[in-house]
PDB file of C-alpha atoms and ligand atoms in Angstrom:
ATOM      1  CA  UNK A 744     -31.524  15.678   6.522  1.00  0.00           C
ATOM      2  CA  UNK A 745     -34.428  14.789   4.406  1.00  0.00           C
ATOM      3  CA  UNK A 746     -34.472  10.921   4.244  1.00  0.00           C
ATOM      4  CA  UNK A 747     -34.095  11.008  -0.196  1.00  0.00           C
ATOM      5  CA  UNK A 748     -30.852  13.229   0.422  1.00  0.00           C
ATOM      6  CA  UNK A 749     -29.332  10.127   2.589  1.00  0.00           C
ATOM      7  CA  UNK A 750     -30.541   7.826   0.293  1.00  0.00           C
ATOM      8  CA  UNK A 751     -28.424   9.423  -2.581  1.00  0.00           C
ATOM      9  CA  UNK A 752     -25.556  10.227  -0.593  1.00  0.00           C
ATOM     10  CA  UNK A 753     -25.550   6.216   0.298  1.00  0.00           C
ATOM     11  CA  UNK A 754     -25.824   5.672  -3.698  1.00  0.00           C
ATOM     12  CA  UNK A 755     -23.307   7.821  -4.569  1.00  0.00           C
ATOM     13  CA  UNK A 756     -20.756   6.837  -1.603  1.00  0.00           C
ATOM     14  CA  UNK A 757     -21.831   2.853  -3.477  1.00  0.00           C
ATOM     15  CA  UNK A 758     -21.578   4.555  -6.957  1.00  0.00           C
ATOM     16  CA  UNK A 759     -17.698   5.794  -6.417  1.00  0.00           C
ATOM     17  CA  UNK A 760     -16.742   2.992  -4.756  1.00  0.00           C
ATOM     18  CA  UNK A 761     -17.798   0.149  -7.240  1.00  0.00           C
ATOM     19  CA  UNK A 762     -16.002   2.294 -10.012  1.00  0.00           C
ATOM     20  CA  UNK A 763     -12.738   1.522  -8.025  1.00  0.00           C
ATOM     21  CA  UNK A 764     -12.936  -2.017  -7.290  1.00  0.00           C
ATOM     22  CA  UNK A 765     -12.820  -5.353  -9.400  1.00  0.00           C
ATOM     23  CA  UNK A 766     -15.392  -7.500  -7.771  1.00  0.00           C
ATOM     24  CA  UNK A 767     -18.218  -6.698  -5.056  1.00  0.00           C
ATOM     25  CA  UNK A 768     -17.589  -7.756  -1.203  1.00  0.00           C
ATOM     26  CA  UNK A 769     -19.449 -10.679  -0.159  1.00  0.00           C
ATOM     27  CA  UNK A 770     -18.521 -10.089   3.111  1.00  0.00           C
ATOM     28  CA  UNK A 771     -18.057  -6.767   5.238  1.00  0.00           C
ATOM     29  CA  UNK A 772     -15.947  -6.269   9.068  1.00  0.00           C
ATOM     30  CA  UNK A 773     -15.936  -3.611  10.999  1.00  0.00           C
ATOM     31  CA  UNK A 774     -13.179  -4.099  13.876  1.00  0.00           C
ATOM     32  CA  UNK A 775     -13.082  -2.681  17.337  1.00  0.00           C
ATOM     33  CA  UNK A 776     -10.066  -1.207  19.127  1.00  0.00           C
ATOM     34  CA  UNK A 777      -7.144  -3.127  19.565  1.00  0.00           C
ATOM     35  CA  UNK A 778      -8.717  -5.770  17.134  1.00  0.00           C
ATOM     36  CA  UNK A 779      -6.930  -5.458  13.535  1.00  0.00           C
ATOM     37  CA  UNK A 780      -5.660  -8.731  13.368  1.00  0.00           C
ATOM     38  CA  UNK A 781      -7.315  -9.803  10.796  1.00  0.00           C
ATOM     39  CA  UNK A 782      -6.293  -7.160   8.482  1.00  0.00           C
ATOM     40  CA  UNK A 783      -2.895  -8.454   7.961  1.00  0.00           C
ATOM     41  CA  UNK A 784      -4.444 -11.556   6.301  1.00  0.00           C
ATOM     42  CA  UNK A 785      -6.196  -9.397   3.560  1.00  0.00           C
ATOM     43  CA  UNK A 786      -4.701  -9.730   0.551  1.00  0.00           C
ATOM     44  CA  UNK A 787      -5.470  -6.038  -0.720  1.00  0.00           C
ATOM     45  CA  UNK A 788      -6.454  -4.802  -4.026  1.00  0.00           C
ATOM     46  CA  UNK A 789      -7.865  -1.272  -2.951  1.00  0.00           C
ATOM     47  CA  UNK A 790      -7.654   1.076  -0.110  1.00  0.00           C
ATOM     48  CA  UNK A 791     -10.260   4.032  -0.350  1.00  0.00           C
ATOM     49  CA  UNK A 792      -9.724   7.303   2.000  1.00  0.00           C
ATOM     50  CA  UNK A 793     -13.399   7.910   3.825  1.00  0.00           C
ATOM     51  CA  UNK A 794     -12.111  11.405   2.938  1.00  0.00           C
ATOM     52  CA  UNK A 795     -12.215  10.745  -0.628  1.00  0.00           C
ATOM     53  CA  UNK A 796     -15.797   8.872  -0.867  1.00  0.00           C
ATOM     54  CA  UNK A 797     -18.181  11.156  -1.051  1.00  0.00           C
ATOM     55  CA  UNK A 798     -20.593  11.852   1.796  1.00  0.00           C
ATOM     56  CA  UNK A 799     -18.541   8.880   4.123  1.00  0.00           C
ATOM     57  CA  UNK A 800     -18.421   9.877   7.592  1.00  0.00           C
ATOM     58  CA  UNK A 801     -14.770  11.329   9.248  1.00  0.00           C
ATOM     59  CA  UNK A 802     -13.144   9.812  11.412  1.00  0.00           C
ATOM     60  CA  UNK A 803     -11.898  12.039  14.557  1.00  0.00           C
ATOM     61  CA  UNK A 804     -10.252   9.418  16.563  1.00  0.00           C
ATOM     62  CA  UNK A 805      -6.598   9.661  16.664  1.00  0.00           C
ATOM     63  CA  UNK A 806      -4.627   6.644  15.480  1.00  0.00           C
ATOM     64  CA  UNK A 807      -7.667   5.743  13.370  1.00  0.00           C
ATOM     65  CA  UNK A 808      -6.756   5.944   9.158  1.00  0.00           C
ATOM     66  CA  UNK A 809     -10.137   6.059   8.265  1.00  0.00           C
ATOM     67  CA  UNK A 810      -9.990   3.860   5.630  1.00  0.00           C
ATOM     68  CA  UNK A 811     -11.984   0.922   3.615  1.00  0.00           C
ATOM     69  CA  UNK A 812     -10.320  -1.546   2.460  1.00  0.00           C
ATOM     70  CA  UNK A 813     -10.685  -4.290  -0.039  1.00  0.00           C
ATOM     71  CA  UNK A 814      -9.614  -7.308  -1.534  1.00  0.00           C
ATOM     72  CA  UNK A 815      -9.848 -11.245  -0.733  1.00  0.00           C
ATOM     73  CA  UNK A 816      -9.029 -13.401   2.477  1.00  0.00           C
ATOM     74  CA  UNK A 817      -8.950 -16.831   1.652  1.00  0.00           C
ATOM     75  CA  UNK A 818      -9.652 -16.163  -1.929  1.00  0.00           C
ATOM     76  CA  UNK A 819     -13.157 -14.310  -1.053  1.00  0.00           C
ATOM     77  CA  UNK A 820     -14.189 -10.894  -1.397  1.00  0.00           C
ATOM     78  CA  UNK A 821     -13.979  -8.664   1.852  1.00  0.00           C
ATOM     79  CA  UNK A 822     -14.357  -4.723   2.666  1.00  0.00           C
ATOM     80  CA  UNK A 823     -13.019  -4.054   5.865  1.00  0.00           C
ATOM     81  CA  UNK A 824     -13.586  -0.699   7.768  1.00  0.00           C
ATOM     82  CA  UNK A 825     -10.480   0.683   9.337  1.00  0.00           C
ATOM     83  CA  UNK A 826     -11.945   3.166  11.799  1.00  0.00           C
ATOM     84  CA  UNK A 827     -15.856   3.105  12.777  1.00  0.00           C
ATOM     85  CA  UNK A 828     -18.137   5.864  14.561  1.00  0.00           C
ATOM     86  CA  UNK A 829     -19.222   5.874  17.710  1.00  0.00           C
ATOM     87  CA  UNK A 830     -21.933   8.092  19.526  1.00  0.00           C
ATOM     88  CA  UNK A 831     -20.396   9.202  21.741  1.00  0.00           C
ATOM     89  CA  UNK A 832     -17.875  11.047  19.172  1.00  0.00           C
ATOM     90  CA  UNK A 833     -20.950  12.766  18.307  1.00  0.00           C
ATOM     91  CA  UNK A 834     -22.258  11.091  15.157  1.00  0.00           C
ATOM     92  CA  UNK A 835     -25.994  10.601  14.391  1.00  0.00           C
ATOM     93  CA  UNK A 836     -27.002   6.961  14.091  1.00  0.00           C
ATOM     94  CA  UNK A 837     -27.429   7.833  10.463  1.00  0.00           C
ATOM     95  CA  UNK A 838     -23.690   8.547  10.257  1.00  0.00           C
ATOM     96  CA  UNK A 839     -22.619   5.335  11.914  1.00  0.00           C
ATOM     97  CA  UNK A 840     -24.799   3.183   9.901  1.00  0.00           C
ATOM     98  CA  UNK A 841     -24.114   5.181   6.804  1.00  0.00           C
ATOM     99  CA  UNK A 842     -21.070   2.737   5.599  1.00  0.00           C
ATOM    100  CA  UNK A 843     -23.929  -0.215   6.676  1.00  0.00           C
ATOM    101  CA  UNK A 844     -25.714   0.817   4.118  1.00  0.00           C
ATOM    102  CA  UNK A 845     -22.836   1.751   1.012  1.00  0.00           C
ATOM    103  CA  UNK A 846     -21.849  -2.204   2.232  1.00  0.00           C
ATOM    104  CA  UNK A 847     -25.605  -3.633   1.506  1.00  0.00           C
ATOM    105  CA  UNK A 848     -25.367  -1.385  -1.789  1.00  0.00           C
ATOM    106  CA  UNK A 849     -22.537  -3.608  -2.549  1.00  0.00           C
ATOM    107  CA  UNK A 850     -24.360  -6.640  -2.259  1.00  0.00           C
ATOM    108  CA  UNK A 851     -22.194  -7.468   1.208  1.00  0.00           C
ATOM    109  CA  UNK A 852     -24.488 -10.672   2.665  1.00  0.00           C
ATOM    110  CA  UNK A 853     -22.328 -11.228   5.713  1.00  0.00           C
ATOM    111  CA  UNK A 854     -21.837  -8.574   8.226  1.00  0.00           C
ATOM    112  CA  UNK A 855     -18.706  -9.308  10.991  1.00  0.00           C
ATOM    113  CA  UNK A 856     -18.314  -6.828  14.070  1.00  0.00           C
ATOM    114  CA  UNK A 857     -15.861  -7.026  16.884  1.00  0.00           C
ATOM    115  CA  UNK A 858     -15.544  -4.819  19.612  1.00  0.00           C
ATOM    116  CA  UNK A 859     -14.254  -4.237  23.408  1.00  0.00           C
ATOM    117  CA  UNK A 860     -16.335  -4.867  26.299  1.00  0.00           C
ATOM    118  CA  UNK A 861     -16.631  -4.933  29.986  1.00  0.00           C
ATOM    119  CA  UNK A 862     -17.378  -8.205  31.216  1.00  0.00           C
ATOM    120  CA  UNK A 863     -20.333  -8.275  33.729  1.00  0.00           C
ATOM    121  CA  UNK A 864     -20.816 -12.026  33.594  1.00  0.00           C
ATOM    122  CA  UNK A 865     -18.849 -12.870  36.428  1.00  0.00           C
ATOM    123  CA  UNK A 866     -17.833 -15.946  35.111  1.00  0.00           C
ATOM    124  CA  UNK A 867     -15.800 -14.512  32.161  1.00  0.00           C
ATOM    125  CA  UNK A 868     -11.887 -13.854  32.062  1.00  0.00           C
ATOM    126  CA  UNK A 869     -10.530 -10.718  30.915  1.00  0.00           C
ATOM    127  CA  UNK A 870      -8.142 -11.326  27.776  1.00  0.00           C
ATOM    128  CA  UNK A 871     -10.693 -13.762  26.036  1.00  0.00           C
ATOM    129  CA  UNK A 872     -13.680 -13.540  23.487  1.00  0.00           C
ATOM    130  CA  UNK A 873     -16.939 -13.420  23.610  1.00  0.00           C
ATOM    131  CA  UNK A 874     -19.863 -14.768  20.690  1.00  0.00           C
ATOM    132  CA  UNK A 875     -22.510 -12.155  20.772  1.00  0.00           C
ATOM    133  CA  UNK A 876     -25.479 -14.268  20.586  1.00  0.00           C
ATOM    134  CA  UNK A 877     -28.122 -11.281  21.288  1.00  0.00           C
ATOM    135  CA  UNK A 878     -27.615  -7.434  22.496  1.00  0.00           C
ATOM    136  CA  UNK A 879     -29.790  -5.164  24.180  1.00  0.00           C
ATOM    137  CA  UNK A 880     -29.923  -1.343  22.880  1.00  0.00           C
ATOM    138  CA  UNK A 881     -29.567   1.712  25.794  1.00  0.00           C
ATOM    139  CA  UNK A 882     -28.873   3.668  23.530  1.00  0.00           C
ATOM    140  CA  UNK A 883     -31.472   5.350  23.613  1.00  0.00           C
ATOM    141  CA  UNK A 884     -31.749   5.943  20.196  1.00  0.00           C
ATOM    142  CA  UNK A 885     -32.482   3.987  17.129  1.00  0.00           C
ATOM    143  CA  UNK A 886     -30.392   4.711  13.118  1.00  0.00           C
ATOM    144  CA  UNK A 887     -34.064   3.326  11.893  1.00  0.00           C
ATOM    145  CA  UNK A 888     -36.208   6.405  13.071  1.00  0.00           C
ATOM    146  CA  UNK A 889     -37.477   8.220  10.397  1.00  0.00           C
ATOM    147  CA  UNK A 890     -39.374   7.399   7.340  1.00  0.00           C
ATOM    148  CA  UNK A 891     -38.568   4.387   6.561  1.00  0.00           C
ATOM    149  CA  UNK A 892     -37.110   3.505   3.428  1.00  0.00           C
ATOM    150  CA  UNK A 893     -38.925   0.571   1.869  1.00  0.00           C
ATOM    151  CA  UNK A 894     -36.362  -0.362  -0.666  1.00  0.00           C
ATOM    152  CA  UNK A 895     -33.790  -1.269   2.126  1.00  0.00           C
ATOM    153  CA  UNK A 896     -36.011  -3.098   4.496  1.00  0.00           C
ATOM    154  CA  UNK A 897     -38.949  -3.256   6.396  1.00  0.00           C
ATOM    155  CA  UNK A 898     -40.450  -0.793   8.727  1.00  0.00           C
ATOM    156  CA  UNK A 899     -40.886  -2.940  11.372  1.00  0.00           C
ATOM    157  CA  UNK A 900     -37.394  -5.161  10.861  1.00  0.00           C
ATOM    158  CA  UNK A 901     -37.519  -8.858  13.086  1.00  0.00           C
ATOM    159  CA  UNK A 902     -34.294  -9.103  15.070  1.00  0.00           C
ATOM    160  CA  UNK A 903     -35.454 -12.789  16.288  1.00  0.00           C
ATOM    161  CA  UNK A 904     -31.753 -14.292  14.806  1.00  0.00           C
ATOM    162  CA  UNK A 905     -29.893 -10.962  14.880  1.00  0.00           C
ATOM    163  CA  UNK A 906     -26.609 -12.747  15.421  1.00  0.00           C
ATOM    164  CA  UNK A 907     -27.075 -15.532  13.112  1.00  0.00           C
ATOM    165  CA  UNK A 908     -27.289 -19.129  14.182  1.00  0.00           C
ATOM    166  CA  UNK A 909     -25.645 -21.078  12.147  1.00  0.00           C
ATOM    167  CA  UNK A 910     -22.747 -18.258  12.000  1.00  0.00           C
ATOM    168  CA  UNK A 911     -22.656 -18.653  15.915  1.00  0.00           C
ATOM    169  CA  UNK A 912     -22.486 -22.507  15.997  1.00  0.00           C
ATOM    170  CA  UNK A 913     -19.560 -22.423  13.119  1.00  0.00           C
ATOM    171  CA  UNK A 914     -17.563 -19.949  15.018  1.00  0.00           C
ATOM    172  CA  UNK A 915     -17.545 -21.619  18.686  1.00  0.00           C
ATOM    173  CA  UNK A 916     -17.460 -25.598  16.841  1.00  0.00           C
ATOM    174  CA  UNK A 917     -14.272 -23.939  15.198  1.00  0.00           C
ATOM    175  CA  UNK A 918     -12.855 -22.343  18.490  1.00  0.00           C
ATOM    176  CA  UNK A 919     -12.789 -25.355  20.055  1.00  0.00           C
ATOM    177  CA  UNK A 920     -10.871 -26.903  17.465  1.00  0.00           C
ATOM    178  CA  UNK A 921      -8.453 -24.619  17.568  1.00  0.00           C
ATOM    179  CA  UNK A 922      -8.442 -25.179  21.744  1.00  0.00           C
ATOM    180  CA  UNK A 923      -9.651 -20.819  21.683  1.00  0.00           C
ATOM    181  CA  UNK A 924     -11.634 -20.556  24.914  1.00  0.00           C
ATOM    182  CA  UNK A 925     -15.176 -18.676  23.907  1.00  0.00           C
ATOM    183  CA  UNK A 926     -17.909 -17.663  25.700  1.00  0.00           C
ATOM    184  CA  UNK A 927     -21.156 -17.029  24.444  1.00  0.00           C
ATOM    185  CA  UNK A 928     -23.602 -14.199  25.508  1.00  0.00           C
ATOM    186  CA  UNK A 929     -25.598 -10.779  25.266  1.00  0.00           C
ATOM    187  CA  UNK A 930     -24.077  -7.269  24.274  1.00  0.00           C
ATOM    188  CA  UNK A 931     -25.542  -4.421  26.237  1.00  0.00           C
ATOM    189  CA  UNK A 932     -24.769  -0.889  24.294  1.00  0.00           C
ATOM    190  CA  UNK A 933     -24.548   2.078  25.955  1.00  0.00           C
ATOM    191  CA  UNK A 934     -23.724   5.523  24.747  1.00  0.00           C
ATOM    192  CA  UNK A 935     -20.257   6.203  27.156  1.00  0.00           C
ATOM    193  CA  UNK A 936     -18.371   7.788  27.253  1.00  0.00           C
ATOM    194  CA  UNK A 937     -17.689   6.978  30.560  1.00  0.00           C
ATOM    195  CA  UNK A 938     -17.086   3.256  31.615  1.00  0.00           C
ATOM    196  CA  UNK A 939     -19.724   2.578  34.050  1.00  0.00           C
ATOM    197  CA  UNK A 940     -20.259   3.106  37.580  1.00  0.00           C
ATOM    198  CA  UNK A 941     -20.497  -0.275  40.146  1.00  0.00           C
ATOM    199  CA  UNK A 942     -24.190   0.253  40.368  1.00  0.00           C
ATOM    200  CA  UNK A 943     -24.554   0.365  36.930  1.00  0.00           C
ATOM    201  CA  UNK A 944     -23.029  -2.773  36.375  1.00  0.00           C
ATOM    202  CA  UNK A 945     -25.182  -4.040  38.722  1.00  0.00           C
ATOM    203  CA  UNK A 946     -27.715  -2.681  37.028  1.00  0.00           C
ATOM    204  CA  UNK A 947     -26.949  -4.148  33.294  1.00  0.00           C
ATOM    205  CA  UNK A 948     -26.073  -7.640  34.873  1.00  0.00           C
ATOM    206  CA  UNK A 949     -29.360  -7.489  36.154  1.00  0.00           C
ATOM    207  CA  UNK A 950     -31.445  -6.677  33.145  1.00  0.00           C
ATOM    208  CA  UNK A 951     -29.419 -10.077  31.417  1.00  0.00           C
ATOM    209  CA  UNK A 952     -25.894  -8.434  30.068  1.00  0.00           C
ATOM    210  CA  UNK A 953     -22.743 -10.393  29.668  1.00  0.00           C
ATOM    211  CA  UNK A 954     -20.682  -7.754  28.245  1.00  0.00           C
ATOM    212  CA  UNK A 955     -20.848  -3.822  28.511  1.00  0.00           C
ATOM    213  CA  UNK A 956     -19.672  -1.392  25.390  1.00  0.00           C
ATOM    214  CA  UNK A 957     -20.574   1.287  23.291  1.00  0.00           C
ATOM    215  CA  UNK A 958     -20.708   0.496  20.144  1.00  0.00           C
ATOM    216  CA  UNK A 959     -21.911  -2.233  17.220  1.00  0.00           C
ATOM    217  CA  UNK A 960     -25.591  -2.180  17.869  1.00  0.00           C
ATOM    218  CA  UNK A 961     -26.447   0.341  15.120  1.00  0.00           C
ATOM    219  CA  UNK A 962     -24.470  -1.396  12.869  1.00  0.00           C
ATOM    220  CA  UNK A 963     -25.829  -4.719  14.024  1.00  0.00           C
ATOM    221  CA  UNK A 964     -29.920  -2.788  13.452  1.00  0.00           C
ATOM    222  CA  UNK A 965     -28.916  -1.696  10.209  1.00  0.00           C
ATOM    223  CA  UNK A 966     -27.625  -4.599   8.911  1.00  0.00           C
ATOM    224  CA  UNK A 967     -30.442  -7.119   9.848  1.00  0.00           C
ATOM    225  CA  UNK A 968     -32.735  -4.393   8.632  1.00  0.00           C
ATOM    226  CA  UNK A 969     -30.846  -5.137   4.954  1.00  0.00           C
ATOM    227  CA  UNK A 970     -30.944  -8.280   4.913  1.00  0.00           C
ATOM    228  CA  UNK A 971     -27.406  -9.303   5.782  1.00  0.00           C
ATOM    229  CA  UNK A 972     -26.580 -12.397   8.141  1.00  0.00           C
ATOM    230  CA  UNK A 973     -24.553 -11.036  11.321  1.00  0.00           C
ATOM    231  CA  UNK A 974     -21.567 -12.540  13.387  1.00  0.00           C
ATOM    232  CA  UNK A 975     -20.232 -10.686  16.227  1.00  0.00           C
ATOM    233  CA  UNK A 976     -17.790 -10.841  18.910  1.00  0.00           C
ATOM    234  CA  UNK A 977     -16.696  -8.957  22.024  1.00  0.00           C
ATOM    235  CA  UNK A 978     -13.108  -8.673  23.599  1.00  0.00           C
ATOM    236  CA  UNK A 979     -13.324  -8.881  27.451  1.00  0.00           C
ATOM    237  CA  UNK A 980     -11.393  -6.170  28.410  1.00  0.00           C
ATOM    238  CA  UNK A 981     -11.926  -5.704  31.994  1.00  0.00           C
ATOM    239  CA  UNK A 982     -14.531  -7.041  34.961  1.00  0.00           C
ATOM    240  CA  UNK A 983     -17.160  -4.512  35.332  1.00  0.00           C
ATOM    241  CA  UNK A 984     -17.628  -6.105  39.401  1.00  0.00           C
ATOM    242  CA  UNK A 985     -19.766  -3.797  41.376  1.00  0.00           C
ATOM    243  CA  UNK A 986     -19.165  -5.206  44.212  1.00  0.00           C
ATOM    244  CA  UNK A 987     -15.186  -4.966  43.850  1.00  0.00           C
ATOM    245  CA  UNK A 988     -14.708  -2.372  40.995  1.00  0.00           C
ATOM    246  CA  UNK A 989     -11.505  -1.542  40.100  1.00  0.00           C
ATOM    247  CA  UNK A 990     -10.282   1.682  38.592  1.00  0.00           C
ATOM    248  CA  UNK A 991     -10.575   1.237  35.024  1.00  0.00           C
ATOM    249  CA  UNK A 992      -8.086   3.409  31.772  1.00  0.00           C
ATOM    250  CA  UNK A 993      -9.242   3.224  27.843  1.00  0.00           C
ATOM    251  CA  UNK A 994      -4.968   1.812  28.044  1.00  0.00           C
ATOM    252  CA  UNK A 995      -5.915  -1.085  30.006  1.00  0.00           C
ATOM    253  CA  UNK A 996      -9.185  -2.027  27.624  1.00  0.00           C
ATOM    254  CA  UNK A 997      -6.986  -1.779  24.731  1.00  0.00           C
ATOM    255  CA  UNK A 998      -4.160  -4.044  26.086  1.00  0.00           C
ATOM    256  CA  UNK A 999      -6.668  -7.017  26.946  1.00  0.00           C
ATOM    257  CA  UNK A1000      -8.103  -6.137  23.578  1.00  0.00           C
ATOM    258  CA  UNK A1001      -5.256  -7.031  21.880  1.00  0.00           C
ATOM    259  CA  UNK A1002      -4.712 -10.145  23.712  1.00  0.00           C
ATOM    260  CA  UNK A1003      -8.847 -11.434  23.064  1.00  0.00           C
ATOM    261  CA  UNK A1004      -7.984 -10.040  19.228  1.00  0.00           C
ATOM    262  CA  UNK A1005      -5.521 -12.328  18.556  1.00  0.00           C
ATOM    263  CA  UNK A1006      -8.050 -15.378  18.970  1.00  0.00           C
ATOM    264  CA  UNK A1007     -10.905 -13.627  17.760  1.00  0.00           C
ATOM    265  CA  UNK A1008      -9.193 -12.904  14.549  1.00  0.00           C
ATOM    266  CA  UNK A1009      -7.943 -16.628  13.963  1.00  0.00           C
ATOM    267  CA  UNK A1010     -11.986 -17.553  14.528  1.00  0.00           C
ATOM    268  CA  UNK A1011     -13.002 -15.095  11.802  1.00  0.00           C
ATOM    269  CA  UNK A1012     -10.469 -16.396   9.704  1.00  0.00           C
ATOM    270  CA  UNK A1013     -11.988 -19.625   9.432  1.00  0.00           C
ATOM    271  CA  UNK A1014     -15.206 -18.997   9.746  1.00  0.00           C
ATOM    272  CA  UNK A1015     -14.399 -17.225   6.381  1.00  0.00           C
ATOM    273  CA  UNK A1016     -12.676 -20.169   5.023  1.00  0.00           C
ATOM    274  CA  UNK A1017     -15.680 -22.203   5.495  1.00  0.00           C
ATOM    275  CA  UNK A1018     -18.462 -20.213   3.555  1.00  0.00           C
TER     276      UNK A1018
HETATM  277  N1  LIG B  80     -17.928  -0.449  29.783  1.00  0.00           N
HETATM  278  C1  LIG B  80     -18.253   0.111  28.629  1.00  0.00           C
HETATM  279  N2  LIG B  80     -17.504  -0.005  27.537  1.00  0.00           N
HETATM  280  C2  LIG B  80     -16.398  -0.737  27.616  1.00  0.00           C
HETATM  281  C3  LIG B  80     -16.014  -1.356  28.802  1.00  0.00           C
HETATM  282  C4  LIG B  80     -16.822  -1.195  29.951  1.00  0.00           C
HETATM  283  O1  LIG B  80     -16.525  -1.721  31.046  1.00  0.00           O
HETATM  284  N3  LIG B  80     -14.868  -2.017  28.563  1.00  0.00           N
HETATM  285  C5  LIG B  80     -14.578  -1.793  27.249  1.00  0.00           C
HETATM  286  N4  LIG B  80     -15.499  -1.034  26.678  1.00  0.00           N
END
């Protein structure tokens, strides 16, 4: 696709969208299996199909709606994305980063991503969250290649505070009021869909991971590249220990999902409180 053709499909997906809605989202989520919670503290004004925006993405995950919804939490202005892409489903990195951009249309400043992960740090409990304070991409692939378009950022994007500071600091100073055990420490992405083998946990502990998934870091690229402060957090879902690796099911990640979701959502609760 010819870069202009994305860059009207983007203004038209932002054009129908702010023709349904009251007030702009300040602040956007997208929310990783098993990690809703937060959802049921949205007090909603819309919901808007992704099969009714024009040009969104589709969803082909079961149990996912496929939805964006809006309205306030704590009396400020939220779009949350019920449902996100992931390469491995097969999406181009223009795809998954195409609601990214409709949300920077918007005027969305802060950009909130949770997702599951394999813990490599073998300090790190599964059941309990993790502040992503920096990632690495293996993707092997980037949503900014192409001709970069200048209106929406730079061609050569700094991603020295990716996960924003002061967004970091506020969310583990508020964990620990709330006695939430946190870690802090660096996302690895990788494109699945397989969960890794021992060696290459090995390998990704090596190279300076702390938690393993496959997803978030387009997003994450997309966002910095327009201009939008980032907070992000990872559910340890299981121990990715190469030198005792266990057999691992996508039923198993989701149950410790749930169980890291429930704290991670109570963080993001307040850390919306407090802007
Ligand atoms: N590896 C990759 N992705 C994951 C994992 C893992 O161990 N756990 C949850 N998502």
């Amino acid at each position: 696709m010819e870069i202009r053709e994305y860059v009207e499909k983007v203004n038209e997906a932002a054009k129908y969208i702010r023709e349904r809605i009251s007030e702009d989202p300040k602040i956007a989520m997208i929310l990783g299996s098993g990690l809703g919670g937060i959802s049921r503290e949205i007090d909603v004004e819309k919901s808007l199909l992704y099969t009714d925006i024009p040009y969104f993405p589709l969803s082909t995950a079961p149990g996912h709606k496929g939805e964006l919804v809006f309205g306030k939490v704590h009396g400020k202005p939220v779009v949350l994305m019920n449902g996100r892409f992931h390469y491995y489903e097969g999406y181009s990195m223009k795809e998954i980063t195409f609601p990214v951009r409709v949300f920077q249309l918007l005027g969305v400043e802060i950009f909130i991503v949770t997702n599951a992960a394999g813990g490599i740090n073998p300090d790190f409990e599964v059941g309990k969250p993790m502040v992503i304070t920096d990632h690495i991409n293996l993707l092997g692939d980037n949503p900014l290649i192409g001709p970069n378009v200048d209106e929406w950022g730079p061609r050569f994007p700094d991603l020295s505070n990716a996960y924003d500071r002061g967004l970091r600091e506020m969310a583990v100073e508020i964990a620990g009021e709330l006695g939430i055990k946190i870690y802090e420490g660096v996302y690895v992405a990788v494109p699945g869909p397989n969960f890794e083998t021992a060696a290459e946990y090995r390998m990704l502990r090596r190279i300076g991971a702390d938690a393993v998934g496959m997803s978030t870091v387009p997003e994450v690229i997309v966002a910095n590249h327009g201009g939008m402060k980032v907070l992000g957090f990872s559910a340890i879902t299981d121990k990715g220990d190469p030198d005792n690796l266990k057999p691992l099911t996508a039923e198993e990640v989701l149950e410790n999902a749930e169980r890291a979701g429930k704290a991670i959502a109570r963080i993001i609760s307040e850390v919306i409180n407090r802007l």
